[in-house]
Amino acid sequence: MGRLFRSAFLSVMLLVMALPAFGERENTADKQGSEATITVLDGPVDKSAAQGESSDGSTAAVEITGVRLEETEAGFTLLLETSGELSLPETMVRGNAAISNISNATLNLPEGEDFFASSPAKGIALVTVSALPDSRVQIAVTGADVSPAVSFQVNALGLIASVVVGDVSVQTTDDDAIRLTVTGDQLEDDYFVPNASSATRTNTRILDTPQAIQVVPQQVLEDQQVLRIGEALRNVSGIVAPIDANTSTGASITLRGFSGETSFRSGSVFQDGFRINGTFSTEDTANIEQIEVIKGPSSVLYGQNDPGGIVNLVTKRPLPFPFYEIEVQGGSFGLIRPSFDISGPLTEDGSLAYRLNAAYQSEDGFRDFETQRERFFAAPVLSWDISDRTNLTVLLEYSDETTPYDSGIVALGDGIVEIPRDRIINEPDDFVDNRFLSVGYDLTHEFGEDWMLNHGFRYTNQDYFTVTTLPIGFDEATGEVARFFADREVIFDDYSAQASVVGKFNTGSIQHQLLAGIDYNFNEFDELTNFDTATPTPLNIFDPVYGAVPRSTFAGLAPFPGFDSSTEQIGVFLQDQVTFSDELILVGSLRYDTATERDLSGDTPNQTDQALSPRIGFIYQPVENVSIYASYSQSFLQNSGQAADGSLLGAERGSGYEVGAKAEFLEGDLLATLAYFDITKRNVAATDPNNPFFSIATGEQQSQGVELDLAGEILPGWSVIANYAYTDARITEDSTNPAGNRLFNSPQHSAGLWTTYKIQTGDLKGLGFGLGANYASSRFGDLANSFEIDDYFLTNAALFYERNDWRFGLNLNNLFDVNYISATENSRTFGNQVGTPFSVVGSVSVQF
């Protein structure tokens, strides 16, 4: 199967490489902005001239022989020198780009095929003039932060484009001018992202949100050559996540001290606002635009989740202009990863657009497995502007991967066993096959300037199959791991639908942004496990002999009691963002949930949980770029655990207080967030110490701490993303473990720093350097605090060079080859994942 996908992928790669460059792309083409408003202000325009027709009705192509750009106080002018009269362009605006197509022109420039100007004026990122098929020429003007205002005028020398930065109306008395007044929100640019939608389900400034929000933008993912979501999360305070390649067991991430259900299997990982349920594999990054992390209880908008917060993966969407990128990455441990990203309009008017991201990845890994890691990933997206008020986007995501089944290593005494980090406690041929499919759509409709409908649907299917040698105990005196053969198949189907209405209105001088919605989820989980307890296959961890016992066929053995269940959830929510004045904002939210879990085999009773989850937050802004906030919120999460007597555990409930301050510095290029939090989680599920295949409720846990995050540009070319967290996460009530024990996988101190500098001028323009570090203090590996994980300090570096459409990158990870444990799973024998040693990732990419 892997060879088939590899052949198909390479064939598509060759096809993409053969595509003609229909138009020069701009450097920030893969960044998404908010929708802009276009207003045509002037009087009638001669239709034949606008269409590029001569007096007899034929199309007359005019040569553009020169392009001159002159900066003005408000922006710049662009003169297209011609020998004839150009038609007035047809212009559309998407995000922060104004794109104008001239219908009767060809390019014949002495300096080359196309015209290119980077940062020609303050607030303008890029200007391109490039040839299109059928005697057309495209002018693309990209604003650095907001969409520019553009007007066109014909004079004796040619066509003049006047560009003004930002939300400005261009004044002219010329009857032949077409004016665009563009109003848009800021674009996620470089390391600084001013807006995020995850915390409020509305496109709201981070400064106007009473909750800690951190965003890992596309530029950081590119500079660090992030291949796995866990690698990206090290840029966010208060998160501990697997940042290596060998995790195949769905190891948890820990957010603000809580691991619980916050894993890549279920719980608090979302994609475009839809929860990712039943995912046993790590998410691919090929189609990720940015990652938004919302701290604290967030059930009020997203239903069930752990009180530590949620991670929302924002995917790439179609672009209104041609864009093609091909990248090949390679590196240590046999890493090979070709990928491509192509996008553009499918119709003349741009109403129908597409995007396709695809990647193939193969690597041997640093652990002593015979199973090679292979993954094929594809994510096509189609966007249709049905009208100027209605848009339908259809999405599909598919992955097929094979990885080793890696249980990690065991604890010995009060620490982790000291063995070579490539040594495994499974069999070398243990493996996981996993196929994942997601299809859905997003529909938006504007009822007017102030009201909008958002509706979406997702269907996901996952077929997970593993063959493993499962460790269930460790004799510390002899060094022998007790293992038994097992296999497991899980088929998971999930249906999710959401609908909400958001609108703005005033009551007197008070401004409101109201959000009301409903969401529904239904999933079926069908699992069958074979477990051969009659055929032990022990392994001495200090002197391993693999393959000593033939693998079991499970013939004549009854399957282990599996789970054949379904869950149905429905929630309704209401939120009002109330602006009393420029200084004071109130956000109030309320949600009601009901969730029913059914055992389809009839062995256990059905269980229904209901919850009312409120949130209230205040924001005070003494000056425009500073916010002081306070909030209280609750969370709700139906326990997936089952007790040994067959009963289901009651739902977890969480509540949290948070106070903090946010500020934008350096003319809005740098964002800092400082937060204090106090979160309590009750009725927590944990592994039953007397029966590891079942769960018990452990009582109450509490986490308190301080977090600091910083992201943005310090000087032109010098960017930084940094974080620090102090987290005191402990058991406060428990029937099994002592109160006061620290929560597992939660260091008290953690920090991260990543900074890059790219030379802006001169012969070395485009050459860049990156340096980073990640630190985690010691942490306990289980709730019993029976063993401790050592602290670690990792150093990473990067060298890259960007020239024209090419980018060359070289990243050095774990530069000093530190031996460390990246994540734990509350077990002495399972889930203690070994961190990746020193590794190199190199890349070559081209955009055209």
PDB file of C-alpha atoms in Angstrom, residues 596-841:
ATOM      1  CA  THR A 596     -25.121  10.358  26.023  1.00  0.00           C
ATOM      2  CA  GLU A 597     -22.787   7.389  25.795  1.00  0.00           C
ATOM      3  CA  ARG A 598     -24.293   4.079  24.735  1.00  0.00           C
ATOM      4  CA  ASP A 599     -22.753   0.623  24.985  1.00  0.00           C
ATOM      5  CA  LEU A 600     -23.968  -1.031  21.788  1.00  0.00           C
ATOM      6  CA  SER A 601     -23.028  -4.479  23.086  1.00  0.00           C
ATOM      7  CA  GLY A 602     -25.437  -4.077  26.013  1.00  0.00           C
ATOM      8  CA  ASP A 603     -22.859  -5.018  28.639  1.00  0.00           C
ATOM      9  CA  THR A 604     -23.001  -1.668  30.451  1.00  0.00           C
ATOM     10  CA  PRO A 605     -25.837   0.805  30.953  1.00  0.00           C
ATOM     11  CA  ASN A 606     -26.170   3.983  28.933  1.00  0.00           C
ATOM     12  CA  GLN A 607     -24.979   7.164  30.581  1.00  0.00           C
ATOM     13  CA  THR A 608     -26.187  10.715  30.037  1.00  0.00           C
ATOM     14  CA  ASP A 609     -24.439  13.799  31.404  1.00  0.00           C
ATOM     15  CA  GLN A 610     -25.720  17.377  31.303  1.00  0.00           C
ATOM     16  CA  ALA A 611     -23.829  20.573  31.995  1.00  0.00           C
ATOM     17  CA  LEU A 612     -24.283  24.333  32.083  1.00  0.00           C
ATOM     18  CA  SER A 613     -20.998  26.123  31.361  1.00  0.00           C
ATOM     19  CA  PRO A 614     -20.696  29.897  31.860  1.00  0.00           C
ATOM     20  CA  ARG A 615     -17.916  32.353  31.118  1.00  0.00           C
ATOM     21  CA  ILE A 616     -17.582  36.004  32.004  1.00  0.00           C
ATOM     22  CA  GLY A 617     -14.658  38.286  31.304  1.00  0.00           C
ATOM     23  CA  PHE A 618     -13.763  41.953  31.582  1.00  0.00           C
ATOM     24  CA  ILE A 619     -11.195  43.910  29.591  1.00  0.00           C
ATOM     25  CA  TYR A 620      -9.935  47.336  30.569  1.00  0.00           C
ATOM     26  CA  GLN A 621      -7.764  49.228  28.072  1.00  0.00           C
ATOM     27  CA  PRO A 622      -6.182  52.288  29.691  1.00  0.00           C
ATOM     28  CA  VAL A 623      -4.440  53.015  26.389  1.00  0.00           C
ATOM     29  CA  GLU A 624      -5.082  51.722  22.890  1.00  0.00           C
ATOM     30  CA  ASN A 625      -2.431  48.979  22.838  1.00  0.00           C
ATOM     31  CA  VAL A 626      -2.689  47.706  26.436  1.00  0.00           C
ATOM     32  CA  SER A 627      -5.381  45.427  27.911  1.00  0.00           C
ATOM     33  CA  ILE A 628      -5.887  44.343  31.495  1.00  0.00           C
ATOM     34  CA  TYR A 629      -8.351  41.493  31.840  1.00  0.00           C
ATOM     35  CA  ALA A 630      -9.992  39.066  34.262  1.00  0.00           C
ATOM     36  CA  SER A 631     -12.210  36.066  33.546  1.00  0.00           C
ATOM     37  CA  TYR A 632     -13.989  33.083  35.072  1.00  0.00           C
ATOM     38  CA  SER A 633     -15.045  30.022  33.085  1.00  0.00           C
ATOM     39  CA  GLN A 634     -16.066  26.397  33.474  1.00  0.00           C
ATOM     40  CA  SER A 635     -15.482  23.202  31.520  1.00  0.00           C
ATOM     41  CA  PHE A 636     -17.251  19.901  31.086  1.00  0.00           C
ATOM     42  CA  LEU A 637     -15.837  16.575  29.844  1.00  0.00           C
ATOM     43  CA  GLN A 638     -17.612  13.245  29.792  1.00  0.00           C
ATOM     44  CA  ASN A 639     -15.303  10.595  31.202  1.00  0.00           C
ATOM     45  CA  SER A 640     -14.302   7.930  28.715  1.00  0.00           C
ATOM     46  CA  GLY A 641     -13.138   5.672  31.538  1.00  0.00           C
ATOM     47  CA  GLN A 642     -14.968   2.524  32.594  1.00  0.00           C
ATOM     48  CA  ALA A 643     -14.742   1.057  36.068  1.00  0.00           C
ATOM     49  CA  ALA A 644     -13.852  -2.586  36.665  1.00  0.00           C
ATOM     50  CA  ASP A 645     -17.454  -3.309  37.685  1.00  0.00           C
ATOM     51  CA  GLY A 646     -18.641  -2.189  34.251  1.00  0.00           C
ATOM     52  CA  SER A 647     -20.065   1.168  35.296  1.00  0.00           C
ATOM     53  CA  LEU A 648     -19.166   4.425  33.534  1.00  0.00           C
ATOM     54  CA  LEU A 649     -17.546   7.264  35.421  1.00  0.00           C
ATOM     55  CA  GLY A 650     -19.346  10.563  35.876  1.00  0.00           C
ATOM     56  CA  ALA A 651     -18.290  13.627  33.920  1.00  0.00           C
ATOM     57  CA  GLU A 652     -15.314  15.761  34.853  1.00  0.00           C
ATOM     58  CA  ARG A 653     -16.033  19.373  35.772  1.00  0.00           C
ATOM     59  CA  GLY A 654     -13.500  22.158  35.708  1.00  0.00           C
ATOM     60  CA  SER A 655     -13.487  25.817  36.697  1.00  0.00           C
ATOM     61  CA  GLY A 656     -10.841  28.464  36.345  1.00  0.00           C
ATOM     62  CA  TYR A 657      -9.974  32.045  37.175  1.00  0.00           C
ATOM     63  CA  GLU A 658      -7.539  34.067  35.111  1.00  0.00           C
ATOM     64  CA  VAL A 659      -6.168  37.597  35.317  1.00  0.00           C
ATOM     65  CA  GLY A 660      -3.588  39.101  33.046  1.00  0.00           C
ATOM     66  CA  ALA A 661      -2.311  41.862  30.814  1.00  0.00           C
ATOM     67  CA  LYS A 662      -1.631  42.086  27.089  1.00  0.00           C
ATOM     68  CA  ALA A 663       0.266  44.748  25.209  1.00  0.00           C
ATOM     69  CA  GLU A 664       1.384  45.559  21.692  1.00  0.00           C
ATOM     70  CA  PHE A 665       4.813  47.172  21.402  1.00  0.00           C
ATOM     71  CA  LEU A 666       6.976  48.658  18.650  1.00  0.00           C
ATOM     72  CA  GLU A 667       4.098  50.155  16.647  1.00  0.00           C
ATOM     73  CA  GLY A 668       2.060  46.980  16.929  1.00  0.00           C
ATOM     74  CA  ASP A 669       4.734  44.556  15.712  1.00  0.00           C
ATOM     75  CA  LEU A 670       5.258  42.757  19.035  1.00  0.00           C
ATOM     76  CA  LEU A 671       2.620  41.174  21.304  1.00  0.00           C
ATOM     77  CA  ALA A 672       3.222  40.262  24.945  1.00  0.00           C
ATOM     78  CA  THR A 673       0.837  38.383  27.263  1.00  0.00           C
ATOM     79  CA  LEU A 674       1.237  37.908  31.012  1.00  0.00           C
ATOM     80  CA  ALA A 675      -1.336  35.703  32.776  1.00  0.00           C
ATOM     81  CA  TYR A 676      -2.017  34.216  36.207  1.00  0.00           C
ATOM     82  CA  PHE A 677      -4.427  31.272  36.395  1.00  0.00           C
ATOM     83  CA  ASP A 678      -6.055  29.059  39.020  1.00  0.00           C
ATOM     84  CA  ILE A 679      -7.889  25.993  37.665  1.00  0.00           C
ATOM     85  CA  THR A 680      -9.594  23.136  39.501  1.00  0.00           C
ATOM     86  CA  LYS A 681     -10.703  19.844  37.935  1.00  0.00           C
ATOM     87  CA  ARG A 682     -13.029  17.429  39.731  1.00  0.00           C
ATOM     88  CA  ASN A 683     -14.027  13.775  39.261  1.00  0.00           C
ATOM     89  CA  VAL A 684     -10.854  12.934  37.358  1.00  0.00           C
ATOM     90  CA  ALA A 685     -10.385   9.508  35.726  1.00  0.00           C
ATOM     91  CA  ALA A 686      -7.137   7.581  36.103  1.00  0.00           C
ATOM     92  CA  THR A 687      -5.875   4.044  35.562  1.00  0.00           C
ATOM     93  CA  ASP A 688      -7.126   1.570  38.152  1.00  0.00           C
ATOM     94  CA  PRO A 689      -3.984   0.419  40.025  1.00  0.00           C
ATOM     95  CA  ASN A 690      -5.569  -2.992  40.573  1.00  0.00           C
ATOM     96  CA  ASN A 691      -6.666  -3.434  36.979  1.00  0.00           C
ATOM     97  CA  PRO A 692      -4.776  -1.370  34.369  1.00  0.00           C
ATOM     98  CA  PHE A 693      -7.432  -1.983  31.719  1.00  0.00           C
ATOM     99  CA  PHE A 694     -10.046  -0.001  33.677  1.00  0.00           C
ATOM    100  CA  SER A 695     -10.341   3.395  35.344  1.00  0.00           C
ATOM    101  CA  ILE A 696     -11.246   4.976  38.651  1.00  0.00           C
ATOM    102  CA  ALA A 697     -12.167   8.549  39.604  1.00  0.00           C
ATOM    103  CA  THR A 698      -9.298  10.125  41.538  1.00  0.00           C
ATOM    104  CA  GLY A 699     -11.089  13.134  43.013  1.00  0.00           C
ATOM    105  CA  GLU A 700      -9.771  16.661  42.518  1.00  0.00           C
ATOM    106  CA  GLN A 701      -6.750  18.300  40.903  1.00  0.00           C
ATOM    107  CA  GLN A 702      -5.652  21.919  40.940  1.00  0.00           C
ATOM    108  CA  SER A 703      -3.221  23.908  38.836  1.00  0.00           C
ATOM    109  CA  GLN A 704      -1.968  27.424  39.516  1.00  0.00           C
ATOM    110  CA  GLY A 705       0.660  29.348  37.673  1.00  0.00           C
ATOM    111  CA  VAL A 706       2.043  32.287  35.757  1.00  0.00           C
ATOM    112  CA  GLU A 707       2.710  32.429  32.016  1.00  0.00           C
ATOM    113  CA  LEU A 708       4.518  34.905  29.796  1.00  0.00           C
ATOM    114  CA  ASP A 709       4.439  34.863  25.991  1.00  0.00           C
ATOM    115  CA  LEU A 710       6.093  37.180  23.498  1.00  0.00           C
ATOM    116  CA  ALA A 711       5.842  37.118  19.694  1.00  0.00           C
ATOM    117  CA  GLY A 712       6.570  39.508  16.862  1.00  0.00           C
ATOM    118  CA  GLU A 713       9.233  41.602  15.187  1.00  0.00           C
ATOM    119  CA  ILE A 714      11.749  43.566  17.247  1.00  0.00           C
ATOM    120  CA  LEU A 715      13.526  45.233  14.311  1.00  0.00           C
ATOM    121  CA  PRO A 716      13.121  44.835  10.543  1.00  0.00           C
ATOM    122  CA  GLY A 717      14.216  41.273   9.852  1.00  0.00           C
ATOM    123  CA  TRP A 718      14.574  40.320  13.525  1.00  0.00           C
ATOM    124  CA  SER A 719      11.682  38.178  14.783  1.00  0.00           C
ATOM    125  CA  VAL A 720      11.140  36.354  18.061  1.00  0.00           C
ATOM    126  CA  ILE A 721       8.683  33.999  19.740  1.00  0.00           C
ATOM    127  CA  ALA A 722       9.370  33.234  23.397  1.00  0.00           C
ATOM    128  CA  ASN A 723       7.591  31.887  26.460  1.00  0.00           C
ATOM    129  CA  TYR A 724       7.965  31.024  30.133  1.00  0.00           C
ATOM    130  CA  ALA A 725       5.592  29.188  32.488  1.00  0.00           C
ATOM    131  CA  TYR A 726       5.536  28.435  36.183  1.00  0.00           C
ATOM    132  CA  THR A 727       2.974  25.681  36.820  1.00  0.00           C
ATOM    133  CA  ASP A 728       2.120  24.232  40.219  1.00  0.00           C
ATOM    134  CA  ALA A 729      -0.238  21.341  39.369  1.00  0.00           C
ATOM    135  CA  ARG A 730      -1.165  18.963  42.194  1.00  0.00           C
ATOM    136  CA  ILE A 731      -3.666  16.441  43.484  1.00  0.00           C
ATOM    137  CA  THR A 732      -5.898  18.055  46.102  1.00  0.00           C
ATOM    138  CA  GLU A 733      -8.241  15.119  46.780  1.00  0.00           C
ATOM    139  CA  ASP A 734      -7.732  11.455  45.899  1.00  0.00           C
ATOM    140  CA  SER A 735      -8.687   8.015  47.150  1.00  0.00           C
ATOM    141  CA  THR A 736      -5.508   6.389  45.785  1.00  0.00           C
ATOM    142  CA  ASN A 737      -2.662   8.922  45.714  1.00  0.00           C
ATOM    143  CA  PRO A 738      -1.653  11.347  48.474  1.00  0.00           C
ATOM    144  CA  ALA A 739      -2.980  14.890  48.318  1.00  0.00           C
ATOM    145  CA  GLY A 740      -0.140  17.217  47.396  1.00  0.00           C
ATOM    146  CA  ASN A 741       1.369  14.906  44.779  1.00  0.00           C
ATOM    147  CA  ARG A 742       2.249  16.741  41.590  1.00  0.00           C
ATOM    148  CA  LEU A 743       0.432  15.892  38.366  1.00  0.00           C
ATOM    149  CA  PHE A 744       2.392  13.757  35.932  1.00  0.00           C
ATOM    150  CA  ASN A 745       4.206  15.220  32.911  1.00  0.00           C
ATOM    151  CA  SER A 746       3.905  18.730  34.376  1.00  0.00           C
ATOM    152  CA  PRO A 747       7.176  20.588  35.032  1.00  0.00           C
ATOM    153  CA  GLN A 748       7.050  23.485  37.445  1.00  0.00           C
ATOM    154  CA  HIS A 749       9.264  25.569  35.151  1.00  0.00           C
ATOM    155  CA  SER A 750       9.305  25.523  31.352  1.00  0.00           C
ATOM    156  CA  ALA A 751      10.553  28.016  28.795  1.00  0.00           C
ATOM    157  CA  GLY A 752      11.137  28.409  25.097  1.00  0.00           C
ATOM    158  CA  LEU A 753      12.889  30.859  22.812  1.00  0.00           C
ATOM    159  CA  TRP A 754      13.156  31.029  19.036  1.00  0.00           C
ATOM    160  CA  THR A 755      14.564  34.016  17.189  1.00  0.00           C
ATOM    161  CA  THR A 756      15.558  34.635  13.581  1.00  0.00           C
ATOM    162  CA  TYR A 757      17.279  37.409  11.708  1.00  0.00           C
ATOM    163  CA  LYS A 758      17.155  37.896   7.945  1.00  0.00           C
ATOM    164  CA  ILE A 759      19.523  40.327   6.235  1.00  0.00           C
ATOM    165  CA  GLN A 760      17.444  43.044   4.560  1.00  0.00           C
ATOM    166  CA  THR A 761      19.832  44.744   2.109  1.00  0.00           C
ATOM    167  CA  GLY A 762      23.071  44.274   0.236  1.00  0.00           C
ATOM    168  CA  ASP A 763      24.610  41.294  -1.515  1.00  0.00           C
ATOM    169  CA  LEU A 764      23.569  38.958   1.325  1.00  0.00           C
ATOM    170  CA  LYS A 765      19.949  40.032   1.295  1.00  0.00           C
ATOM    171  CA  GLY A 766      17.714  37.039   2.028  1.00  0.00           C
ATOM    172  CA  LEU A 767      20.267  35.188   4.158  1.00  0.00           C
ATOM    173  CA  GLY A 768      18.861  34.341   7.584  1.00  0.00           C
ATOM    174  CA  PHE A 769      19.835  32.708  10.853  1.00  0.00           C
ATOM    175  CA  GLY A 770      17.777  31.146  13.610  1.00  0.00           C
ATOM    176  CA  LEU A 771      18.571  30.087  17.163  1.00  0.00           C
ATOM    177  CA  GLY A 772      16.316  28.594  19.815  1.00  0.00           C
ATOM    178  CA  ALA A 773      16.181  26.755  23.120  1.00  0.00           C
ATOM    179  CA  ASN A 774      13.596  24.792  25.089  1.00  0.00           C
ATOM    180  CA  TYR A 775      13.756  23.999  28.794  1.00  0.00           C
ATOM    181  CA  ALA A 776      11.621  21.839  31.081  1.00  0.00           C
ATOM    182  CA  SER A 777      12.397  21.267  34.755  1.00  0.00           C
ATOM    183  CA  SER A 778      12.081  17.842  36.336  1.00  0.00           C
ATOM    184  CA  ARG A 779       8.593  16.329  36.458  1.00  0.00           C
ATOM    185  CA  PHE A 780       6.972  13.195  37.796  1.00  0.00           C
ATOM    186  CA  GLY A 781       5.994  10.355  35.486  1.00  0.00           C
ATOM    187  CA  ASP A 782       2.854   9.233  37.309  1.00  0.00           C
ATOM    188  CA  LEU A 783       0.281  10.477  39.781  1.00  0.00           C
ATOM    189  CA  ALA A 784       1.820   8.334  42.509  1.00  0.00           C
ATOM    190  CA  ASN A 785       5.051  10.343  42.041  1.00  0.00           C
ATOM    191  CA  SER A 786       6.899   7.026  42.125  1.00  0.00           C
ATOM    192  CA  PHE A 787       9.477   8.136  39.558  1.00  0.00           C
ATOM    193  CA  GLU A 788      10.838  11.422  38.271  1.00  0.00           C
ATOM    194  CA  ILE A 789      11.832  12.596  34.799  1.00  0.00           C
ATOM    195  CA  ASP A 790      15.042  14.635  34.626  1.00  0.00           C
ATOM    196  CA  ASP A 791      15.000  18.194  33.372  1.00  0.00           C
ATOM    197  CA  TYR A 792      16.275  18.977  29.896  1.00  0.00           C
ATOM    198  CA  PHE A 793      17.616  21.919  27.902  1.00  0.00           C
ATOM    199  CA  LEU A 794      17.498  21.626  24.116  1.00  0.00           C
ATOM    200  CA  THR A 795      19.209  23.927  21.641  1.00  0.00           C
ATOM    201  CA  ASN A 796      18.139  24.343  18.022  1.00  0.00           C
ATOM    202  CA  ALA A 797      19.583  26.353  15.150  1.00  0.00           C
ATOM    203  CA  ALA A 798      18.713  27.219  11.567  1.00  0.00           C
ATOM    204  CA  LEU A 799      20.319  28.677   8.464  1.00  0.00           C
ATOM    205  CA  PHE A 800      18.193  29.720   5.486  1.00  0.00           C
ATOM    206  CA  TYR A 801      18.501  31.703   2.285  1.00  0.00           C
ATOM    207  CA  GLU A 802      15.667  33.221   0.267  1.00  0.00           C
ATOM    208  CA  ARG A 803      16.259  34.548  -3.214  1.00  0.00           C
ATOM    209  CA  ASN A 804      13.548  35.399  -5.710  1.00  0.00           C
ATOM    210  CA  ASP A 805      11.217  32.386  -5.582  1.00  0.00           C
ATOM    211  CA  TRP A 806      13.700  29.955  -3.999  1.00  0.00           C
ATOM    212  CA  ARG A 807      14.225  29.069  -0.361  1.00  0.00           C
ATOM    213  CA  PHE A 808      16.981  26.870   1.067  1.00  0.00           C
ATOM    214  CA  GLY A 809      16.804  25.814   4.698  1.00  0.00           C
ATOM    215  CA  LEU A 810      18.948  23.847   7.130  1.00  0.00           C
ATOM    216  CA  ASN A 811      17.732  23.141  10.671  1.00  0.00           C
ATOM    217  CA  LEU A 812      19.794  21.553  13.445  1.00  0.00           C
ATOM    218  CA  ASN A 813      17.637  20.136  16.247  1.00  0.00           C
ATOM    219  CA  ASN A 814      18.873  19.071  19.686  1.00  0.00           C
ATOM    220  CA  LEU A 815      22.211  20.554  18.758  1.00  0.00           C
ATOM    221  CA  PHE A 816      24.100  19.093  21.753  1.00  0.00           C
ATOM    222  CA  ASP A 817      22.493  15.635  21.527  1.00  0.00           C
ATOM    223  CA  VAL A 818      20.730  15.763  24.908  1.00  0.00           C
ATOM    224  CA  ASN A 819      19.202  12.475  26.102  1.00  0.00           C
ATOM    225  CA  TYR A 820      15.726  13.282  27.430  1.00  0.00           C
ATOM    226  CA  ILE A 821      12.143  12.068  27.837  1.00  0.00           C
ATOM    227  CA  SER A 822       9.649  14.144  25.858  1.00  0.00           C
ATOM    228  CA  ALA A 823       6.351  12.884  27.340  1.00  0.00           C
ATOM    229  CA  THR A 824       4.939  10.429  29.896  1.00  0.00           C
ATOM    230  CA  GLU A 825       1.603   8.596  30.225  1.00  0.00           C
ATOM    231  CA  ASN A 826       1.112   8.019  33.987  1.00  0.00           C
ATOM    232  CA  SER A 827       2.698   4.551  33.825  1.00  0.00           C
ATOM    233  CA  ARG A 828       5.983   2.983  34.889  1.00  0.00           C
ATOM    234  CA  THR A 829       5.965   0.571  31.957  1.00  0.00           C
ATOM    235  CA  PHE A 830       4.221   2.394  29.137  1.00  0.00           C
ATOM    236  CA  GLY A 831       4.288   5.756  27.339  1.00  0.00           C
ATOM    237  CA  ASN A 832       7.610   7.187  28.561  1.00  0.00           C
ATOM    238  CA  GLN A 833       8.676   8.500  25.169  1.00  0.00           C
ATOM    239  CA  VAL A 834      12.344   8.976  24.314  1.00  0.00           C
ATOM    240  CA  GLY A 835      13.244  12.330  22.776  1.00  0.00           C
ATOM    241  CA  THR A 836      14.897  12.562  19.370  1.00  0.00           C
ATOM    242  CA  PRO A 837      18.708  12.903  19.426  1.00  0.00           C
ATOM    243  CA  PHE A 838      20.657  15.402  17.338  1.00  0.00           C
ATOM    244  CA  SER A 839      19.079  15.592  13.907  1.00  0.00           C
ATOM    245  CA  VAL A 840      19.325  17.626  10.721  1.00  0.00           C
ATOM    246  CA  VAL A 841      16.543  18.666   8.357  1.00  0.00           C
TER     247      VAL A 841
END
